[in-house]
């Protein structure tokens, strides 16, 4: 029979897995408390970094319907639960891991799909959602400007053609 404190911990972790857009598992062996604090800051406001017990976290992940992470629950494990933009947090993890080689990204899950450590690093290479949306808006605006120019050019070309015909007729009429 499970102890109440362990059951509560599993329930809390299960809720975190269910309410998160993404979760990234890391090994933090060799990092100091100050470095872990710095890592938590680098993840951004939409992520929570928690040192977890492997057995309880594995049970919680399975209860949340995530079985793809089972192989990663070995050694000292911490989980970054990401509720906002996963790209921002992935960048924070990647950049921190570059400066602190003791942090090892094991793998993760994004919207129910398992991610390898390499895929998380590729995710970190993406631009943020806001940047991508602004680029998309700029592309739409550019296409609209091109369309407006095209629609404006047609009537003005027609007017110039009609004026040229009038001038030619006037010229021919004056020569006769």
XYZ file of C-alpha atoms in Angstrom:
176
model
C 0.000 0.000 0.000
C 1.357 3.401 -1.002
C 2.165 5.948 1.627
C 0.017 9.107 1.524
C 2.990 11.411 0.939
C 4.159 9.349 -2.036
C 0.629 9.165 -3.446
C 0.345 12.947 -3.154
C 3.711 13.421 -4.891
C 2.640 11.131 -7.748
C -0.678 12.983 -8.083
C 1.108 16.353 -8.222
C 3.598 15.127 -10.832
C 0.771 13.595 -12.878
C -1.030 16.964 -12.877
C 2.168 18.707 -13.971
C 2.645 16.266 -16.865
C -0.979 16.738 -17.950
C -0.977 20.537 -17.697
C 2.381 21.051 -19.435
C 2.878 21.594 -23.161
C 6.258 19.910 -22.859
C 8.506 18.206 -20.340
C 12.277 17.780 -20.629
C 14.246 15.285 -18.556
C 17.785 16.185 -17.561
C 20.598 14.756 -15.489
C 22.003 17.344 -13.114
C 24.854 15.363 -11.486
C 27.715 17.675 -10.515
C 25.756 20.937 -10.565
C 25.807 23.146 -7.501
C 22.733 24.654 -5.882
C 23.724 28.055 -7.285
C 23.975 26.597 -10.788
C 20.538 24.966 -10.455
C 19.126 28.328 -9.372
C 20.702 29.955 -12.430
C 19.230 27.191 -14.627
C 15.743 27.805 -13.241
C 16.078 31.503 -14.131
C 17.327 30.722 -17.647
C 14.268 28.590 -18.424
C 11.928 31.566 -18.352
C 8.696 32.268 -16.537
C 6.699 29.502 -18.213
C 8.788 26.588 -16.979
C 9.248 24.876 -13.655
C 12.408 22.849 -13.023
C 12.071 20.176 -10.360
C 14.439 17.522 -9.041
C 12.365 14.344 -8.887
C 12.463 10.758 -7.688
C 12.690 8.408 -10.673
C 10.212 5.784 -9.484
C 7.494 8.277 -8.533
C 7.987 10.323 -11.702
C 7.842 7.233 -13.890
C 4.546 6.236 -12.258
C 3.202 9.786 -12.700
C 4.246 9.921 -16.366
C 2.557 6.583 -17.036
C -0.619 7.771 -15.291
C -0.545 10.875 -17.511
C -0.310 8.609 -20.566
C 3.382 9.191 -21.279
C 5.248 5.905 -21.553
C 7.972 7.018 -23.960
C 10.155 8.435 -21.153
C 10.480 5.206 -19.161
C 14.064 4.531 -20.300
C 15.246 7.972 -19.150
C 14.472 7.529 -15.454
C 17.971 6.494 -14.405
C 20.494 8.421 -12.363
C 19.786 11.811 -10.810
C 16.855 13.228 -12.776
C 15.201 16.612 -12.922
C 12.242 17.610 -15.083
C 11.523 20.950 -16.706
C 7.729 21.247 -16.963
C 7.008 23.809 -19.685
C 3.603 25.471 -19.836
C 4.400 28.283 -22.282
C 6.578 28.509 -25.368
C 8.723 25.335 -25.458
C 11.273 26.987 -27.761
C 12.229 29.580 -25.137
C 12.785 26.938 -22.459
C 14.640 24.630 -24.854
C 16.979 27.523 -25.678
C 17.541 28.117 -21.973
C 18.417 24.457 -21.422
C 20.682 24.311 -24.477
C 22.562 27.488 -23.581
C 22.965 26.442 -19.947
C 24.227 22.998 -21.026
C 26.853 24.658 -23.268
C 28.236 26.603 -20.302
C 27.784 23.739 -17.812
C 28.609 20.351 -19.368
C 27.383 18.574 -16.217
C 23.793 19.205 -17.339
C 22.776 16.419 -19.699
C 19.515 16.604 -21.623
C 18.107 13.076 -21.669
C 14.938 13.514 -23.684
C 11.446 14.819 -23.360
C 7.924 15.016 -24.609
C 6.151 17.766 -26.573
C 2.361 17.639 -26.900
C 2.425 13.889 -26.248
C 5.195 13.133 -28.776
C 8.499 11.783 -27.503
C 11.602 13.873 -28.234
C 15.227 12.803 -28.199
C 17.952 15.057 -26.824
C 18.934 16.001 -30.393
C 15.341 16.946 -31.249
C 15.203 19.189 -28.184
C 18.384 20.911 -29.371
C 16.805 21.379 -32.829
C 13.720 22.818 -31.137
C 16.010 25.297 -29.394
C 17.357 26.409 -32.782
C 13.894 27.562 -33.857
C 12.927 31.181 -33.476
C 10.354 32.038 -30.850
C 6.642 31.941 -31.626
C 6.400 35.736 -31.596
C 9.233 36.106 -34.132
C 7.718 33.483 -36.438
C 4.283 35.143 -36.231
C 5.745 38.566 -36.996
C 7.588 37.148 -40.025
C 4.343 35.565 -41.220
C 2.483 38.850 -40.766
C 5.208 40.673 -42.694
C 4.959 38.178 -45.545
C 1.174 38.648 -45.697
C 1.567 42.422 -45.652
C 4.098 42.260 -48.476
C 1.786 40.138 -50.621
C -1.114 42.517 -49.945
C 1.034 45.482 -50.996
C 1.981 43.703 -54.206
C -1.670 42.923 -54.943
C -2.704 46.529 -54.232
C 0.014 47.815 -56.578
C -1.124 45.423 -59.295
C -4.789 46.410 -58.947
C -3.836 50.089 -58.965
C -1.601 49.686 -62.021
C -4.329 48.236 -64.225
C -6.671 51.300 -64.216
C -3.795 53.758 -64.584
C -2.428 51.784 -67.541
C -5.900 51.846 -69.102
C -6.102 55.627 -68.636
C -2.668 56.129 -70.256
C -3.662 53.908 -73.185
C -6.934 55.817 -73.720
C -5.048 59.154 -73.540
C -2.506 57.894 -76.076
C -5.323 56.839 -78.424
C -7.022 60.244 -78.033
C -3.766 62.044 -78.750
C -3.179 59.862 -81.806
C -6.720 60.485 -83.083
C -6.351 64.208 -82.489
C -3.044 64.155 -84.361
C -4.550 62.230 -87.267
C -7.641 64.452 -87.255
C -5.485 67.623 -87.384
C -3.409 66.289 -90.302
C -6.446 65.759 -92.530
